[in-house]
Short mmCIF file of C-alpha atoms in Angstrom, two decimals:
data_model
loop_
_atom_site.label_atom_id
_atom_site.label_comp_id
_atom_site.label_asym_id
_atom_site.label_seq_id
_atom_site.Cartn_x
_atom_site.Cartn_y
_atom_site.Cartn_z
CA MET N 6 0.43 0.17 0.27
CA ALA N 7 1.72 3.32 -0.93
CA LYS N 8 2.76 5.49 2.05
CA LEU N 9 -0.08 9.00 2.37
CA VAL N 10 2.63 11.69 3.07
CA ARG N 11 4.70 12.75 0.89
CA THR N 12 8.65 12.25 0.60
CA ASP N 13 11.40 15.18 1.44
CA GLU N 14 11.59 15.57 -2.47
CA GLU N 15 7.77 16.38 -2.91
CA THR N 16 7.85 18.61 0.57
CA MET N 17 11.14 20.28 -0.98
CA LEU N 18 8.82 20.05 -4.95
CA ALA N 19 5.66 21.97 -2.89
CA ASP N 20 7.72 24.48 -1.02
CA SER N 21 9.95 25.82 -3.69
CA ALA N 22 6.65 25.70 -5.92
CA ARG N 23 5.39 27.99 -2.96
CA GLY N 24 7.50 30.22 -2.56
CA PHE N 25 7.89 30.62 -6.82
CA LEU N 26 4.16 31.34 -7.30
CA ASP N 27 3.32 33.32 -3.67
CA GLU N 28 5.36 36.07 -5.56
CA ASN N 29 5.27 35.63 -9.08
CA ALA N 30 1.44 34.97 -9.28
CA PRO N 31 -0.39 35.58 -6.09
CA VAL N 32 -4.83 35.54 -6.79
CA SER N 33 -4.08 38.51 -7.61
CA HIS N 34 -2.51 38.64 -9.98
CA LEU N 35 -5.57 36.18 -11.64
CA ARG N 36 -7.61 39.97 -10.37
CA ARG N 37 -5.14 41.27 -12.59
CA MET N 38 -5.07 39.79 -15.49
CA ARG N 39 -9.08 39.50 -15.97
CA ASP N 40 -8.68 42.64 -15.65
CA ALA N 41 -7.68 43.10 -18.92
CA GLY N 42 -9.07 40.98 -20.35
CA GLN N 43 -5.96 39.46 -20.54
CA ILE N 44 -6.11 35.02 -20.11
CA PHE N 45 -2.81 33.66 -20.35
CA ASP N 46 0.64 34.97 -18.87
CA ARG N 47 2.73 34.21 -21.55
CA THR N 48 6.27 35.05 -19.55
CA LEU N 49 5.14 33.28 -16.00
CA TRP N 50 5.13 30.16 -18.81
CA LYS N 51 8.53 30.17 -19.92
CA GLN N 52 9.60 31.26 -15.89
CA MET N 53 7.86 27.66 -15.26
CA ALA N 54 9.25 25.80 -18.44
CA GLU N 55 12.99 26.86 -16.67
CA MET N 56 12.18 26.14 -13.62
CA GLY N 57 11.17 22.38 -15.10
CA TRP N 58 7.81 22.58 -14.60
CA THR N 59 6.29 22.23 -17.87
CA GLY N 60 8.37 19.14 -18.57
CA ILE N 61 7.29 17.36 -15.19
CA LEU N 62 6.14 14.30 -17.35
CA VAL N 63 8.68 14.72 -20.76
CA PRO N 64 11.67 12.03 -21.12
CA GLU N 65 14.79 12.74 -19.81
CA GLU N 66 15.94 12.00 -22.94
CA CYS N 67 13.25 14.81 -24.42
CA GLY N 68 15.08 18.28 -22.39
CA GLY N 69 12.15 16.55 -19.29
CA SER N 70 13.02 15.82 -16.01
CA ALA N 71 10.92 12.49 -15.77
CA MET N 72 9.82 13.37 -12.34
CA GLY N 73 6.37 11.07 -12.04
CA HIS N 74 3.01 11.31 -11.87
CA SER N 75 3.00 12.87 -7.54
CA ALA N 76 5.19 15.28 -9.10
CA ALA N 77 3.12 16.48 -10.67
CA CYS N 78 0.17 16.92 -8.71
CA VAL N 79 2.43 18.40 -6.00
CA LEU N 80 2.72 21.72 -8.64
CA ALA N 81 -0.51 20.92 -9.45
CA GLY N 82 -1.71 21.44 -5.35
CA GLU N 83 0.20 24.45 -5.97
CA MET N 84 -0.95 26.18 -7.91
CA GLY N 85 -4.54 25.28 -7.25
CA ARG N 86 -4.18 27.52 -4.45
CA THR N 87 -3.22 30.73 -5.73
CA LEU N 88 -5.76 29.56 -9.20
CA VAL N 89 -2.60 29.78 -11.27
CA GLN N 90 -4.29 30.93 -14.97
CA SER N 91 -1.35 28.28 -16.88
CA PRO N 92 -2.20 25.22 -19.66
CA PHE N 93 -0.24 22.99 -16.96
CA ILE N 94 -2.65 20.37 -17.05
CA SER N 95 -3.52 20.17 -21.09
CA THR N 96 0.27 20.32 -21.81
CA ALA N 97 1.75 19.20 -19.00
CA VAL N 98 0.52 16.59 -18.56
CA ILE N 99 -1.80 15.52 -20.78
CA GLY N 100 -0.29 16.43 -24.76
CA ALA N 101 3.38 15.97 -22.84
CA THR N 102 1.06 11.61 -21.77
CA VAL N 103 0.46 10.93 -24.91
CA TYR N 104 3.27 12.46 -26.81
CA ALA N 105 4.98 10.20 -24.28
CA SER N 106 2.76 6.96 -25.06
CA VAL N 107 3.90 7.54 -29.45
CA MET N 108 7.60 8.35 -28.85
CA ASP N 109 8.00 7.96 -32.16
CA THR N 110 9.88 11.25 -33.48
CA ARG N 111 6.93 13.69 -34.19
CA SER N 112 6.71 13.31 -30.10
CA ARG N 113 9.65 13.48 -29.34
CA ASP N 114 10.17 17.45 -31.26
CA ALA N 115 6.85 18.13 -30.00
CA LEU N 116 7.58 16.55 -25.45
CA ALA N 117 10.97 18.90 -26.56
CA ALA N 118 9.25 21.73 -27.37
CA ILE N 119 6.34 21.21 -24.25
CA ALA N 120 9.55 21.82 -21.68
CA SER N 121 10.90 24.77 -23.40
CA GLY N 122 8.09 26.17 -22.58
CA ASP N 123 7.63 27.39 -26.74
CA MET N 124 4.99 24.34 -27.34
CA ILE N 125 0.50 24.87 -25.45
CA VAL N 126 -1.20 21.14 -27.04
CA ALA N 127 -4.89 21.56 -25.41
CA LEU N 128 -6.70 18.69 -25.98
CA ALA N 129 -10.04 18.27 -28.44
CA MET N 130 -12.88 16.27 -27.29
CA ASP N 131 -15.87 16.40 -25.51
CA GLU N 132 -18.91 17.39 -28.15
CA ASN N 133 -21.56 19.00 -25.05
CA ALA N 134 -22.10 19.32 -22.08
CA LYS N 135 -20.65 17.02 -20.33
CA PHE N 136 -17.22 14.28 -20.13
CA ASP N 137 -18.10 12.19 -22.74
CA PRO N 138 -15.22 10.01 -24.31
CA GLU N 139 -17.13 7.09 -25.80
CA ARG N 140 -19.27 10.26 -27.77
CA ILE N 141 -17.78 11.02 -30.93
CA ASP N 142 -19.68 12.50 -33.33
CA THR N 143 -16.34 14.26 -35.54
CA LYS N 144 -16.34 12.03 -38.69
CA ALA N 145 -12.56 12.01 -39.84
CA GLU N 146 -12.90 10.92 -43.88
CA LYS N 147 -10.38 9.34 -45.39
CA VAL N 148 -9.48 11.41 -48.47
CA GLY N 149 -6.24 9.21 -50.22
CA ASN N 150 -3.34 9.32 -48.81
CA GLY N 151 -4.30 12.11 -46.11
CA TYR N 152 -8.14 12.33 -44.24
CA ARG N 153 -10.62 15.21 -43.87
CA ILE N 154 -11.56 15.87 -40.30
CA SER N 155 -15.20 17.61 -39.84
CA GLY N 156 -16.62 18.56 -36.74
CA THR N 157 -17.45 20.77 -33.49
CA LYS N 158 -15.86 20.14 -30.40
CA ARG N 159 -17.00 22.33 -26.80
CA LEU N 160 -14.76 23.98 -23.52
CA VAL N 161 -11.34 23.22 -24.93
CA LEU N 162 -9.39 24.06 -21.91
CA GLY N 163 -6.18 26.45 -23.73
CA GLY N 164 -8.02 25.87 -27.01
CA VAL N 165 -7.25 29.84 -27.59
CA SER N 166 -3.47 29.64 -26.97
CA ALA N 167 -3.04 26.57 -28.20
CA ASP N 168 -0.56 26.16 -30.40
CA ARG N 169 -1.15 21.50 -31.09
CA LEU N 170 -4.97 20.56 -31.09
CA MET N 171 -5.09 16.54 -29.98
CA VAL N 172 -8.77 15.63 -32.15
CA LEU N 173 -10.78 13.25 -31.04
CA ALA N 174 -12.33 12.06 -34.83
CA GLN N 175 -14.67 8.39 -35.35
CA THR N 176 -12.70 6.57 -38.69
CA GLU N 177 -14.02 3.72 -40.18
CA ASN N 178 -10.73 1.58 -38.11
CA GLY N 179 -12.28 3.45 -34.56
CA PRO N 180 -12.19 6.47 -32.22
CA THR N 181 -8.30 7.65 -33.84
CA LEU N 182 -6.71 11.52 -32.04
CA PHE N 183 -4.69 13.45 -34.77
CA GLU N 184 -2.16 16.61 -34.58
CA ILE N 185 -3.90 19.72 -36.04
CA SER N 186 -2.44 23.02 -36.25
CA PRO N 187 -4.93 25.22 -35.21
CA ASP N 188 -4.00 27.12 -38.38
CA SER N 189 -5.03 25.32 -40.55
CA GLN N 190 -7.62 26.14 -43.42
CA GLY N 191 -11.12 24.81 -42.05
CA VAL N 192 -10.08 25.11 -37.78
CA ALA N 193 -13.10 27.95 -36.58
CA ARG N 194 -11.62 28.38 -33.05
CA ASP N 195 -14.50 30.85 -30.71
CA GLY N 196 -12.97 31.82 -27.83
CA LEU N 197 -15.16 31.78 -24.28
CA GLN N 198 -16.23 34.03 -21.60
CA MET N 199 -15.53 31.93 -18.36
CA ILE N 200 -16.61 32.83 -15.61
CA ASP N 201 -12.72 32.43 -14.08
CA SER N 202 -12.21 33.64 -16.66
CA THR N 203 -9.58 30.90 -18.24
CA ASP N 204 -9.05 30.17 -22.01
CA ALA N 205 -11.62 27.89 -23.69
CA ALA N 206 -12.23 27.24 -26.95
CA ASP N 207 -15.07 25.63 -29.19
CA ILE N 208 -13.50 24.28 -32.20
CA ARG N 209 -15.49 24.39 -35.31
CA LEU N 210 -13.00 21.06 -38.46
CA ASP N 211 -14.98 22.09 -41.39
CA ALA N 212 -13.64 19.45 -44.13
CA VAL N 213 -10.12 20.43 -42.62
CA GLU N 214 -7.64 17.75 -44.29
CA VAL N 215 -4.63 16.47 -42.78
CA ASP N 216 -1.88 14.02 -43.49
CA GLY N 217 -1.22 9.97 -42.31
CA ASP N 218 1.41 11.30 -40.15
CA ALA N 219 -1.44 13.71 -38.21
CA VAL N 220 -2.17 10.41 -36.06
CA LEU N 221 -1.23 9.83 -32.92
CA GLY N 222 -0.70 6.01 -32.46
CA ALA N 223 -2.59 3.56 -34.36
CA LEU N 224 -5.46 3.57 -36.25
CA GLY N 225 -8.51 3.22 -34.10
CA GLY N 226 -6.50 2.87 -31.40
CA ALA N 227 -7.88 6.42 -29.79
CA MET N 228 -7.65 5.54 -26.09
CA ASP N 229 -4.56 3.57 -25.81
CA VAL N 230 -2.53 6.85 -25.46
CA LEU N 231 -5.70 8.62 -24.32
CA GLU N 232 -6.70 6.94 -21.05
CA PRO N 233 -3.71 6.81 -19.69
CA ALA N 234 -3.46 10.78 -20.61
CA LEU N 235 -6.63 10.85 -19.12
CA ARG N 236 -6.15 9.41 -16.02
CA ALA N 237 -3.46 11.67 -15.05
CA GLY N 238 -4.44 14.91 -15.71
CA GLN N 239 -8.62 13.68 -13.77
CA ALA N 240 -5.39 13.56 -11.26
CA ALA N 241 -3.27 16.61 -11.57
CA LEU N 242 -6.78 18.56 -11.73
CA ALA N 243 -7.75 16.38 -7.78
CA ALA N 244 -4.87 18.24 -7.39
CA GLU N 245 -5.23 20.89 -8.18
CA MET N 246 -8.98 21.45 -6.42
CA THR N 247 -8.04 20.30 -3.16
CA GLY N 248 -4.62 23.03 -3.42
CA LEU N 249 -7.76 25.39 -4.35
CA ALA N 250 -9.56 24.08 -1.20
CA GLY N 251 -7.26 24.62 1.09
CA GLY N 252 -6.52 28.54 0.27
CA ALA N 253 -10.00 29.01 0.39
CA MET N 254 -9.70 27.43 4.02
CA ALA N 255 -6.57 29.98 4.85
CA MET N 256 -7.98 33.09 3.11
CA THR N 257 -10.93 31.73 5.67
CA VAL N 258 -8.90 31.14 8.35
CA ALA N 259 -7.36 34.54 8.60
CA TYR N 260 -10.30 36.12 8.53
CA LEU N 261 -11.65 34.51 11.23
CA LYS N 262 -8.62 35.61 13.73
CA ASP N 263 -9.44 39.20 12.62
CA ARG N 264 -12.60 39.25 12.10
CA LYS N 265 -13.86 40.58 14.99
CA GLN N 266 -17.29 40.64 17.12
CA PHE N 267 -18.20 41.90 20.78
CA GLY N 268 -14.88 42.43 21.13
CA VAL N 269 -13.34 39.08 20.35
CA PRO N 270 -12.64 37.37 17.09
CA ILE N 271 -15.23 35.50 15.43
CA GLY N 272 -12.41 32.01 15.31
CA ALA N 273 -13.53 32.02 18.93
CA PHE N 274 -16.20 30.87 18.57
CA GLN N 275 -18.02 27.38 19.02
CA ALA N 276 -19.90 26.78 15.87
CA LEU N 277 -17.83 28.77 13.05
CA GLN N 278 -14.70 26.50 15.08
CA HIS N 279 -16.49 23.69 14.67
CA ARG N 280 -17.27 24.17 10.58
CA ALA N 281 -13.29 25.52 9.97
CA ALA N 282 -12.47 22.12 12.23
CA HIS N 283 -15.15 19.78 9.87
CA LEU N 284 -13.88 21.91 6.23
CA TRP N 285 -9.63 20.93 7.23
CA CYS N 286 -10.33 17.10 7.42
CA GLU N 287 -11.97 16.19 4.90
CA CYS N 288 -9.16 18.56 2.52
CA GLU N 289 -6.36 16.97 4.44
CA VAL N 290 -8.37 13.63 3.78
CA THR N 291 -8.74 14.56 -0.43
CA ALA N 292 -4.96 14.82 0.05
CA SER N 293 -4.74 11.57 0.56
CA ALA N 294 -6.53 10.51 -1.85
CA VAL N 295 -5.24 12.47 -4.12
CA LEU N 296 -0.56 11.01 -2.13
CA ASN N 297 -2.70 8.23 -3.59
CA ALA N 298 -3.43 8.45 -7.08
CA GLY N 299 -0.75 10.09 -7.93
CA ARG N 300 1.38 6.81 -6.32
CA LEU N 301 -0.29 4.83 -7.60
CA LEU N 302 -0.32 6.11 -11.91
CA ASP N 303 3.84 6.37 -10.90
CA GLU N 304 3.57 2.55 -10.12
CA ASP N 305 0.42 1.25 -11.46
CA PRO N 306 -0.44 3.07 -14.05
CA ASP N 307 -2.88 0.77 -15.94
CA ASN N 308 -5.06 -0.59 -12.39
CA ALA N 309 -5.03 3.63 -10.93
CA GLN N 310 -8.63 4.67 -12.53
CA MET N 311 -10.36 3.71 -9.32
CA ALA N 312 -8.02 6.03 -7.02
CA VAL N 313 -8.16 8.42 -9.55
CA SER N 314 -11.33 8.98 -9.94
CA LEU N 315 -12.44 8.86 -5.99
CA ALA N 316 -9.20 11.57 -5.77
CA LYS N 317 -11.60 13.57 -8.54
CA ALA N 318 -14.93 12.91 -6.75
CA ARG N 319 -13.31 13.43 -3.42
CA ALA N 320 -11.30 16.25 -4.10
CA THR N 321 -14.85 18.54 -6.84
CA ASP N 322 -16.81 18.32 -3.34
CA THR N 323 -14.77 19.49 -0.69
CA ALA N 324 -13.84 22.54 -2.96
CA GLN N 325 -17.15 22.98 -3.74
CA LEU N 326 -17.69 22.75 1.23
CA ALA N 327 -14.62 24.83 1.32
CA VAL N 328 -16.31 27.82 -1.63
CA ARG N 329 -19.26 27.23 0.81
CA GLU N 330 -18.46 27.85 3.85
CA GLY N 331 -15.79 30.77 3.06
CA VAL N 332 -18.12 32.55 2.00
CA GLN N 333 -20.57 31.82 4.59
CA MET N 334 -18.07 32.36 7.04
CA HIS N 335 -16.91 36.11 5.35
CA GLY N 336 -20.54 36.99 5.85
CA GLY N 337 -21.62 40.15 3.20
CA ILE N 338 -17.91 40.71 1.92
CA GLY N 339 -16.95 36.90 0.36
CA MET N 340 -20.09 37.42 -1.97
CA THR N 341 -18.66 40.50 -3.46
CA ASP N 342 -15.89 41.37 -6.13
CA ALA N 343 -14.01 43.24 -4.15
CA PHE N 344 -12.90 39.78 -2.10
CA ASP N 345 -10.90 37.37 -3.56
CA MET N 346 -13.12 34.66 -2.24
CA GLY N 347 -15.00 34.86 -5.78
CA PHE N 348 -12.98 34.36 -7.20
CA PHE N 349 -11.57 30.47 -5.74
CA MET N 350 -15.66 29.60 -6.15
CA LYS N 351 -16.16 30.13 -10.35
CA ARG N 352 -12.62 28.02 -10.44
CA ALA N 353 -14.09 25.52 -8.01
CA ARG N 354 -17.69 25.16 -10.29
CA VAL N 355 -15.78 25.07 -13.51
CA ALA N 356 -12.07 22.75 -12.43
CA ALA N 357 -15.80 20.51 -11.56
CA GLU N 358 -16.91 19.95 -15.00
CA TRP N 359 -14.26 19.42 -17.02
CA LEU N 360 -12.35 15.51 -17.41
CA GLY N 361 -15.28 14.17 -15.81
CA ASP N 362 -17.77 15.42 -12.94
CA TYR N 363 -18.69 14.36 -9.26
CA GLY N 364 -21.22 12.02 -10.33
CA TYR N 365 -19.34 10.75 -13.71
CA HIS N 366 -16.49 9.50 -10.65
CA ALA N 367 -18.56 7.98 -8.46
CA ASN N 368 -19.93 6.11 -10.56
CA ILE N 369 -16.48 4.52 -11.09
CA VAL N 370 -15.40 4.21 -8.10
CA ALA N 371 -19.32 2.15 -7.26
CA GLN N 372 -19.25 0.46 -10.05
CA ALA N 373 -15.34 -1.21 -8.83
CA ARG N 374 -16.87 -1.81 -5.53
CA GLY N 375 -19.98 -4.09 -6.21
CA PHE N 376 -22.32 -1.28 -6.29
#
């Protein structure tokens, strides 16, 4: 059984990441970006690359550190704590895992570009309001030595800034994953105005022509390369949401210590102490679930789905609890845009839906347990 405490190396990585993000990407940075209409800070992304974060899952021969999924979850958790707006999960986790599963010449070049911070990747998969990998209406028709792809992909996170799109389409051989340039003729990106200012777009593909080399993996074998990448992304997203919950809780506890009523801090009121203690317990249990998911992805990835789904379901529930309690215990100020708690609430809502909501992952856990 995996040991559910951080190793010394993971603790050092977390401390280093926290110091960097507190200085360079606090929540106030997100506010400035939102007010300026900015969805992506490329300078910050390059700084992350220089620190080795973008290559956390990239093999060493491609310029990465190959530190593993547990380390990726550590970084994602720290980013969640300050609501960092970046393509870390879509590119450094999902994209890197797909390319590492293929490992041909094109993939090696892509991995090197990810590690250096020169390539941003977005996964264009969903076609309706809910995460459903089995539903693929986008068609890839065989034309000569290539394919003609048509369809619409919804809520593609990172879709506006992406340099490469990984598009899931149905071919005569079955579901197939294609790498497409967003600048290709027939590709249209419709940027979405998200409540949390996340970079997201609907991608329209109108008879986009690609050659046979655009296939990632084997024809009809999309899930062979996608499933490991989705598990990695779900675990990292769970870690980010757990960090988000911790950030919201820290803000709330600080307010309980500072705000006074009847001449004493409101944190002295037993009812609020009980609620804060309950939230702390939920955050700790969820952090253990995330650690377990990261360990299993590193040690036994083929059998990690239940652990990953458990982590994502718990993280979704815990993040929602943290932001609800944060708003309520702050009182009226918690509902105002002038206070940062609203940013945590909005990010928690968007993250809850991406890569499978609570019901999707709870169902996987229930089925695995025989219910």
